[in-house]
Coordinates of C-alpha atoms and ligand atoms in Angstrom, one line a residue:
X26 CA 0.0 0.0 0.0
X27 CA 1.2 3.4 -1.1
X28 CA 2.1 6.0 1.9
X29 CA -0.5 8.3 2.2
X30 CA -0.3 11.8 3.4
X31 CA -1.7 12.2 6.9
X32 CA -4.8 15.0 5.6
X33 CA -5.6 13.3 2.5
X34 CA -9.4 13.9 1.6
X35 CA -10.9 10.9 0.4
X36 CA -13.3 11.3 -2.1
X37 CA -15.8 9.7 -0.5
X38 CA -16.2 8.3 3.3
X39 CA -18.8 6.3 5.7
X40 CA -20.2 8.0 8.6
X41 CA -21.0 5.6 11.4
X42 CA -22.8 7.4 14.3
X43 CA -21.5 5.7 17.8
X44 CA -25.2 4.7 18.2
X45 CA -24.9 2.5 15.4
X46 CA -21.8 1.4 16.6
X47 CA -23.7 0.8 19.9
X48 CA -26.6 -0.8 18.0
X49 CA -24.2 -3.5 16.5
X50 CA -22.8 -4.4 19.9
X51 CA -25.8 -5.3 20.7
X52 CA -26.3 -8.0 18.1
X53 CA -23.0 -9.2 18.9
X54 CA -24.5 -9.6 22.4
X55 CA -27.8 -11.1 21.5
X56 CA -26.5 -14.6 20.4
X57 CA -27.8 -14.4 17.4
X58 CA -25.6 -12.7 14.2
X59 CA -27.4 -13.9 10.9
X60 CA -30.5 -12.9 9.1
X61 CA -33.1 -12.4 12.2
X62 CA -35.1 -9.8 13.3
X63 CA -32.7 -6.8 12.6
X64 CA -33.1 -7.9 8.9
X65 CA -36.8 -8.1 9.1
X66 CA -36.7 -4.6 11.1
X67 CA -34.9 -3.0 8.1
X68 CA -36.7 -4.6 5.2
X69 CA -39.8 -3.4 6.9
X70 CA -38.2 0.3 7.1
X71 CA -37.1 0.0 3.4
X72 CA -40.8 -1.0 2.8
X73 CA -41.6 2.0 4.2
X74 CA -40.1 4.3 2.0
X75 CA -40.7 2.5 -0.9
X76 CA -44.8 2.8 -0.4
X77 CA -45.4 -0.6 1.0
X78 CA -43.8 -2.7 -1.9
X79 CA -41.9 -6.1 -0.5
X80 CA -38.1 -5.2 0.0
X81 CA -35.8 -7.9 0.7
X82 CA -32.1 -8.0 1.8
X83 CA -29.1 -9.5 0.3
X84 CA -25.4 -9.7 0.5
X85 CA -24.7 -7.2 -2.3
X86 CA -26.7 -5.4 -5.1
X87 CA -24.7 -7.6 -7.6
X88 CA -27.0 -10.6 -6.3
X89 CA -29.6 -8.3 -5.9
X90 CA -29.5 -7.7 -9.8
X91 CA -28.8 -11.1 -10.4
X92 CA -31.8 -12.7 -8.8
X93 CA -33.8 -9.8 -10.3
X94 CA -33.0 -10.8 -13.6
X95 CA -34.2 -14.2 -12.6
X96 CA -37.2 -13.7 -11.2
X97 CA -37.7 -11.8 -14.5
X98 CA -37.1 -14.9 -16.5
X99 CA -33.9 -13.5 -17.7
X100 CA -31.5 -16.3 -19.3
X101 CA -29.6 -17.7 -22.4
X102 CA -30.7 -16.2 -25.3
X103 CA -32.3 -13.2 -24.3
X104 CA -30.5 -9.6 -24.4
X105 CA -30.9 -7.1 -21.9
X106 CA -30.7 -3.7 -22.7
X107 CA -28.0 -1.2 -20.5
X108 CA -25.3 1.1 -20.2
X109 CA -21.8 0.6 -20.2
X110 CA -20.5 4.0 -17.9
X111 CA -21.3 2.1 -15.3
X112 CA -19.4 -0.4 -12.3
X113 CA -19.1 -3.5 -13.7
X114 CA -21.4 -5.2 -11.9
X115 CA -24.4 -3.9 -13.6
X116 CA -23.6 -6.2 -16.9
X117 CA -21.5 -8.7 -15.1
X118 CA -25.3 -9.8 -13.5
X119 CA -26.4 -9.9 -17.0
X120 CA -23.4 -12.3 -18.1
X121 CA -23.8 -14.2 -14.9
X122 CA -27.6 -15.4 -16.0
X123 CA -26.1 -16.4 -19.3
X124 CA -27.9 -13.3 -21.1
X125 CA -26.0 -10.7 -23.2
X126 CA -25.6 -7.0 -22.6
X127 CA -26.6 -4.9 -25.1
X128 CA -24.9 -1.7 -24.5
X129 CA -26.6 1.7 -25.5
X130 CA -24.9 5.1 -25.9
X131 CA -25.2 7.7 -23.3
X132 CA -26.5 11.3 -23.2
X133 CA -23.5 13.2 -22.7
X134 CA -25.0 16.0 -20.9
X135 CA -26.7 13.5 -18.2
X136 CA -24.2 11.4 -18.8
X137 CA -26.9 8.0 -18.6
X138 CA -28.4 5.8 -21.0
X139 CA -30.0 7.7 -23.9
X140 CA -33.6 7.0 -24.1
X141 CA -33.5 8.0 -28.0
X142 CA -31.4 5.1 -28.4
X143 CA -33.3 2.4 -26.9
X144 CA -35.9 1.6 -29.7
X145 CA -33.4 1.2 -32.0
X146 CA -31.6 -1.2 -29.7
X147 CA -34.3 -3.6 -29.1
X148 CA -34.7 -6.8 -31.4
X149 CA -36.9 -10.5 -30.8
X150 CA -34.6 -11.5 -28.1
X151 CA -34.7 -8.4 -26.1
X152 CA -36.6 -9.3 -22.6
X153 CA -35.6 -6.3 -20.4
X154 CA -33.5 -2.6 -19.7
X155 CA -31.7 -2.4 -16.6
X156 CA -30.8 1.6 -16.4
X157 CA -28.3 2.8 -14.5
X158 CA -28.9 6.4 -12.1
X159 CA -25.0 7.3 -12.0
X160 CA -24.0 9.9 -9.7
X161 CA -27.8 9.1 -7.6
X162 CA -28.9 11.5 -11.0
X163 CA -32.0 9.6 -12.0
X164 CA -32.7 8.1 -15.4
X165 CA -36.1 9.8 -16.8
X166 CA -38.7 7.3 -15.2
X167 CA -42.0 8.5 -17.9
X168 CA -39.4 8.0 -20.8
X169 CA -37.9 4.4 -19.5
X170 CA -41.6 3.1 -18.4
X171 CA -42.8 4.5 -21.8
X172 CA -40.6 2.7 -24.0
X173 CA -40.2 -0.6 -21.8
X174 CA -44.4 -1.2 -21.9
X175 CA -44.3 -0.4 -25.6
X176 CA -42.1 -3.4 -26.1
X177 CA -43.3 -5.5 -23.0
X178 CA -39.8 -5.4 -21.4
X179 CA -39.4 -5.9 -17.5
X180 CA -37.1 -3.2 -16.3
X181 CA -34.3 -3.8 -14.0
X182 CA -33.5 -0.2 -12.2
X183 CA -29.9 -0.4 -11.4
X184 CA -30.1 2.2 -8.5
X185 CA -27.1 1.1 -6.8
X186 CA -26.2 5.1 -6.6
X187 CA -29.7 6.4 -6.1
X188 CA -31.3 5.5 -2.5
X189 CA -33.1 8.4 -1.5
X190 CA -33.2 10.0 -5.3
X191 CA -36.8 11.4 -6.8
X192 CA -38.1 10.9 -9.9
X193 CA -40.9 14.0 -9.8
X194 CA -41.9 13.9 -6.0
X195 CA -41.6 10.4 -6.0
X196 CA -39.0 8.4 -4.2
X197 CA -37.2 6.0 -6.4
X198 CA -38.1 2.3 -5.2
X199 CA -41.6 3.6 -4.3
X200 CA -42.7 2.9 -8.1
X201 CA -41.8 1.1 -11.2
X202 CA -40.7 -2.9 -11.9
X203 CA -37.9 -4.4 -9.6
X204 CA -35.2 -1.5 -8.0
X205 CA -31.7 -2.7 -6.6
X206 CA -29.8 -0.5 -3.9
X207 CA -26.5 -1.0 -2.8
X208 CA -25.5 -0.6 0.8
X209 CA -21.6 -0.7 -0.2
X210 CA -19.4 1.6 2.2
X211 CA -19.4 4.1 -0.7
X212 CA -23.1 4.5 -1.0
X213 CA -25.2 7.1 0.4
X214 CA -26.4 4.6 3.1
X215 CA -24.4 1.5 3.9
X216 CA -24.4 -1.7 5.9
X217 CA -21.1 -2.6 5.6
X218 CA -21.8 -4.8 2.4
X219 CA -24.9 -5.1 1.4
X220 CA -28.3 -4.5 -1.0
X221 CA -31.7 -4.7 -1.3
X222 CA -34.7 -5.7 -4.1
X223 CA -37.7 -3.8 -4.2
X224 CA -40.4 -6.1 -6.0
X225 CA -44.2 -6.2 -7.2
X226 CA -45.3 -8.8 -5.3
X227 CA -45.4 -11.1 -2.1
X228 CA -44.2 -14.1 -4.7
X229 CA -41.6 -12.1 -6.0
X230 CA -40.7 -12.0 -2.8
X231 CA -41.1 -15.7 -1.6
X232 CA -38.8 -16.2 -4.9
X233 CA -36.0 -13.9 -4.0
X234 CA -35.8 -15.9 -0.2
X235 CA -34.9 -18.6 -2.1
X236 CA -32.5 -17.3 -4.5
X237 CA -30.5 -15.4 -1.8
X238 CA -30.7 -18.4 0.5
X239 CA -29.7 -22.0 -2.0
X240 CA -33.4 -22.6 -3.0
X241 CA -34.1 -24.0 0.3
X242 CA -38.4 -23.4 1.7
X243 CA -39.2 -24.4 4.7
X244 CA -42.1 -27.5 5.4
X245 CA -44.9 -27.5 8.0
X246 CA -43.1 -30.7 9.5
X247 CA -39.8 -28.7 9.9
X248 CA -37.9 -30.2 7.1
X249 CA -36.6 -28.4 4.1
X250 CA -37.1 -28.5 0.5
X251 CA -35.4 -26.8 -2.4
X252 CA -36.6 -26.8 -5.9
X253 CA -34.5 -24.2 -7.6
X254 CA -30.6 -23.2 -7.3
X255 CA -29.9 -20.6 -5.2
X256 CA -27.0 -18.8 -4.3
X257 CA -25.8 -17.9 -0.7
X258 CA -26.8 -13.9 -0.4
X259 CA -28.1 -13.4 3.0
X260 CA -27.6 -10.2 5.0
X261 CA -26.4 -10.5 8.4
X262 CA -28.0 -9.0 11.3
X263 CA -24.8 -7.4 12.5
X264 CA -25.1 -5.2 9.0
X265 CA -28.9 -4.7 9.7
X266 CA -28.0 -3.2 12.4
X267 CA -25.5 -0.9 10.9
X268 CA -28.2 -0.1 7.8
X269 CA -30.8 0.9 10.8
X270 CA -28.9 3.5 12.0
X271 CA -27.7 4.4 8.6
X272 CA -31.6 5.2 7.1
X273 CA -32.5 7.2 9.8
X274 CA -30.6 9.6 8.6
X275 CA -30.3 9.4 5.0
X276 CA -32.3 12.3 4.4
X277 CA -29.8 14.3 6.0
X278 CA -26.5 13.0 4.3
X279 CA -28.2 14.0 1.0
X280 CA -29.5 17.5 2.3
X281 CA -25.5 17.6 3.2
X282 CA -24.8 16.6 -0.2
X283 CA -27.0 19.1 -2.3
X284 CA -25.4 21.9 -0.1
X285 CA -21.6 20.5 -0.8
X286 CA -22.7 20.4 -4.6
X287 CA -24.2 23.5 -4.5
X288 CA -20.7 24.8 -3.4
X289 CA -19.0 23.3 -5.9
X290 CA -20.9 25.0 -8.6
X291 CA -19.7 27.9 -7.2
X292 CA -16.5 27.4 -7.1
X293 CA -16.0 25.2 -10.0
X294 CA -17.7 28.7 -11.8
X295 CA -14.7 29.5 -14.9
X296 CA -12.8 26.1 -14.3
X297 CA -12.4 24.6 -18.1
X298 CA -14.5 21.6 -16.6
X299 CA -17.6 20.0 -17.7
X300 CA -20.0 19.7 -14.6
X301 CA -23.2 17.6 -14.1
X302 CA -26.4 19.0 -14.3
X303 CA -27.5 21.4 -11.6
X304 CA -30.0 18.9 -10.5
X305 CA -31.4 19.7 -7.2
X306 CA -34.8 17.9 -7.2
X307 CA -34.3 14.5 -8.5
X308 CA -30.6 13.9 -7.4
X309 CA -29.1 12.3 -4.2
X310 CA -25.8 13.7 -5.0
X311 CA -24.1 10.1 -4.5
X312 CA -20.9 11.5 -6.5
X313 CA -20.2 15.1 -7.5
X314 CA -18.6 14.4 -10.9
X315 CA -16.4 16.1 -14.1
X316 CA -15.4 15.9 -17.3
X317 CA -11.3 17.0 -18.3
X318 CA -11.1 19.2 -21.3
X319 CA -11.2 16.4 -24.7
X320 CA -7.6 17.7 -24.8
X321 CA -6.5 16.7 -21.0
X322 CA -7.9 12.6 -21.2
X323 CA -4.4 11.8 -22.3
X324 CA -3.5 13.1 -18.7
X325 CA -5.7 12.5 -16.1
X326 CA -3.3 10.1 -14.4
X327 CA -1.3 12.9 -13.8
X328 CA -4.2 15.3 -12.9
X329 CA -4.9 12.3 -10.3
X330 CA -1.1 12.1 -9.2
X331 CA -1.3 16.1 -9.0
X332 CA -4.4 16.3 -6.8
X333 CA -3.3 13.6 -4.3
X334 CA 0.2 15.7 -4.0
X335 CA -1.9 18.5 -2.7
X336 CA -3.8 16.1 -0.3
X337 CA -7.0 15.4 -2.4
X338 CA -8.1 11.9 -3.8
X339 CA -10.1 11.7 -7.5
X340 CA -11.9 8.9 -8.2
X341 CA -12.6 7.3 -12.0
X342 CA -16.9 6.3 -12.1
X343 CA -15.9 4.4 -14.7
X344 CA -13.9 3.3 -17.6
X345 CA -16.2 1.8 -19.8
X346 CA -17.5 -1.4 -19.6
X347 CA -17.7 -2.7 -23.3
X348 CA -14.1 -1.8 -23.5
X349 CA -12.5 -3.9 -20.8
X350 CA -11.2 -7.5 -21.5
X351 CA -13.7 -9.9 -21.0
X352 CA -16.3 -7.6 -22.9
X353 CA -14.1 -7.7 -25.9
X354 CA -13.5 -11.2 -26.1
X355 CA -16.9 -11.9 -26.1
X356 CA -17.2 -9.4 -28.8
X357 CA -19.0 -6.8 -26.9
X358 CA -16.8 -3.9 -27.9
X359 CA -17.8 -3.9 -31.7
X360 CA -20.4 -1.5 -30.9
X361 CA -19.4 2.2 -31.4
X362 CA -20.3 4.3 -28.2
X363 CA -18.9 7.6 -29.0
X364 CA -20.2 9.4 -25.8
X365 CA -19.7 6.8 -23.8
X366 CA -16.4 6.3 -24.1
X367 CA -15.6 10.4 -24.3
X368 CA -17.1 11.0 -20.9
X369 CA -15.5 7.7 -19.8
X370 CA -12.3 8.8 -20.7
X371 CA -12.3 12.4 -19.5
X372 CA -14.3 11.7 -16.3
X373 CA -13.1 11.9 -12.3
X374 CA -15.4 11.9 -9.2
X375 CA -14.4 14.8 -7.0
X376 CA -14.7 14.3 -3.1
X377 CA -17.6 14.1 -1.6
X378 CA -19.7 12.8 1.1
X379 CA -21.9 14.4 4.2
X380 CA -18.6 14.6 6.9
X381 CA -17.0 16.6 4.2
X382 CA -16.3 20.6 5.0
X383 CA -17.1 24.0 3.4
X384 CA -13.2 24.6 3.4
X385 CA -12.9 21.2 1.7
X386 CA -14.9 22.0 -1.6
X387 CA -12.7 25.6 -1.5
X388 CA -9.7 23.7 -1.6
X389 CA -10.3 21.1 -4.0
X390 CA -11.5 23.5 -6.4
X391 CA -8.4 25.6 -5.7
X392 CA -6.3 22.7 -6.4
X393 CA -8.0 21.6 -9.4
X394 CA -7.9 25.3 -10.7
X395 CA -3.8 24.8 -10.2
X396 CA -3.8 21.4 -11.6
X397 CA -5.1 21.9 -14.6
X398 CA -3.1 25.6 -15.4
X399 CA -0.1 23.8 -14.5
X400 CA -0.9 21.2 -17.3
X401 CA -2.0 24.1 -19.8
X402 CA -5.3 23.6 -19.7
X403 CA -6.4 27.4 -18.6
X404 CA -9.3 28.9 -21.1
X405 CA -9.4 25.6 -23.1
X406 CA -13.6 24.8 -23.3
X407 CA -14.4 21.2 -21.8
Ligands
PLP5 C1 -22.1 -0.2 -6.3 C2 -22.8 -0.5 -7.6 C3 -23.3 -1.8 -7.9 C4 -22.9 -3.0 -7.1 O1 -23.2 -2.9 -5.8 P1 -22.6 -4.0 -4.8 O2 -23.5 -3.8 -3.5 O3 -21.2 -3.5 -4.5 O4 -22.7 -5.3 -5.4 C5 -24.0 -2.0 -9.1 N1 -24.3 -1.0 -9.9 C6 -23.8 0.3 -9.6 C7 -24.2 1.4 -10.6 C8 -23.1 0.6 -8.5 O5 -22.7 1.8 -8.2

């Protein structure tokens, strides 16, 4: 591990309350650490927010999206429509269920799958879109639901990012087909590892127990039976615990958020940067992201070395999935995404996340201004 200088800023960090920590003592205590009644205490909270509709836990949202897919009868043979500026995960679900990704160019302004592109994308084997909200900026909900009932295709939301995001006065989860969250350490709220399904129905449901937990149901006599494969997915109570305390204040990490954004649009104002849209309605502000003049991609290693001289860690959200190794040998990279791999190229995650200080977005913006007129990029238009 590289030395790293005592008042680096990370670009993003956890923020564990000490009656979380407390809270997770607690389970330690009780005797009893897997999925119990912290589990069911959070689904039901998740519920909650979501309007009612059955939430279930799992181990990460990668399963999450995998089981999705397979309670949406997602397998060999069929395509499934996404984006490739996403984590990896997102297609690697779709690979996993023996389906193929279908990658479709993003908007470059909101920098997410473009919904003029989808038609054109579907053929007889397409069965579903999973969309991706990156950044917590949400996909248009009216366009996706438009296009996926015109062509009968289950939607898969991908809103790893986007706990706590609104689509129109609606909470995302709250509406729509089957919506993954993540509750990695980097998310808005986490649980150490961790994600949830929200689903249509109590037998969705009753399907995703089984696929988190090897198949297995439980008979009236007290044996077990198991008539599909499932995986081993189960949340702990121990990361309940921590997702309890987490949720309860949710709301107030993204209030943070907005107002840390908001700051950076100030001072960011002039910088030959492209921001994000000023979203701030629909967004959760998971990452606070920019685009490097088309002239600077060459360098952004060294913009990255440069910042974390001056104390400050950038983060890449992401290199382009149809471009990595496994994608092209299965002949996924064919496919010309212009905009996708522009923004995915010039792109850096700045820091951000609810402990994070007024003086903190001053100073990164400072830096960055430095940065880039040291590399020659003053007055050059991103
Ligand atoms: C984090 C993330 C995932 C995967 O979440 P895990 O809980 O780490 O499996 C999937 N998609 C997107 C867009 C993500 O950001």
């Amino acid at each position: 591990m590289d030395h790293l200088p005592l008042t680096l800023l990370p670009f993003t960090r956890p923020d564990i309350d000490e009656e979380t920590i407390a809270a997770v003592g607690d389970v330690l205590r009780s005797g009893w650490l897997t999925t119990g009644p912290k589990c069911s205490e959070l689904e039901a909270a998740l519920s909650l927010r979501a309007g009612g509709r059955p939430v279930r836990l799992v181990s990460s949202a990668t399963a999450a999206l995998e089981f999705a897919l397979r309670i949406a009868g997602v397998g060999p043979g069929d395509e499934v429509i996404t984006t490739s500026l996403s984590w990896v995960a997102t297609s690697n679900a779709i690979l996993t269920v023996g389906a193929r990704p279908v990658f479709v160019d993003i908007d470059p302004v909101t920098r997410l799958i473009d919904m003029a592109q989808i038609d054109a994308a579907i053929t007889a084997h397409t069965r579903a879109i999973i969309p991706v909200d990156l950044a917590g900026f949400p996909v248009d909900r009216d366009r996706l639901y438009t296009v996926a009932g015109k062509h009968g295709l289950r939607v898969i939301e991908d809103a790893a990012q986007a706990q706590g995001a609104h689509w129109h006065g609606r909470e995302l989860g709250s509406f729509g087909d089957l919506v993954a969250f993540s509750f990695h350490p980097n998310k808005n709220m986490t649980t150490g590892e961790g994600g949830c399904l929200v689903m249509n129905s109590e037998v969705e449901a009753s399907q995703f127990e089984k696929l988190r937990l090897q198949g297995v149901s439980r008979n009236a006599d007290g044996t077990y039976d198991c008539d599909l494969l499932g995986g081993k997915a189960n949340l702990t109570d121990i990361a309940a615990a921590i997702g309890l305390g987490q949720l309860k204040r949710l709301d107030g990490f993204i209030e943070r958020r907005r107002e840390l954004a908001r700051l950076y649009f100030a001072h960011l104002d002039g910088l030959p940067l492209n921001l994000p849209p000023a979203d701030f309605v629909h967004s959760n502000w998971h990452m606070f992201q920019v685009l490097l003049p088309a002239g600077l991609a060459a360098r952004r290693a060294d913009v990255i070395r440069l910042m974390r001289e001056a104390g400050i860690a950038l983060g890449i959200h992401y290199p382009a999935i149809h471009l990595m190794t496994l994608y092209r040998e299965l002949g996924l990279a064919a496919q010309a995404l212009p905009h996708t791999e522009s923004v995915a190229s010039r792109i850096l995650t700045l820091p951000l996340f609810p402990a994070m200080q007024d003086a903190d977005v001053k100073r990164v913006a400072l830096a960055l201004d430095r940065v880039l007129r040291d590399l020659g990029a003053a007055g050059e238009s991103a």
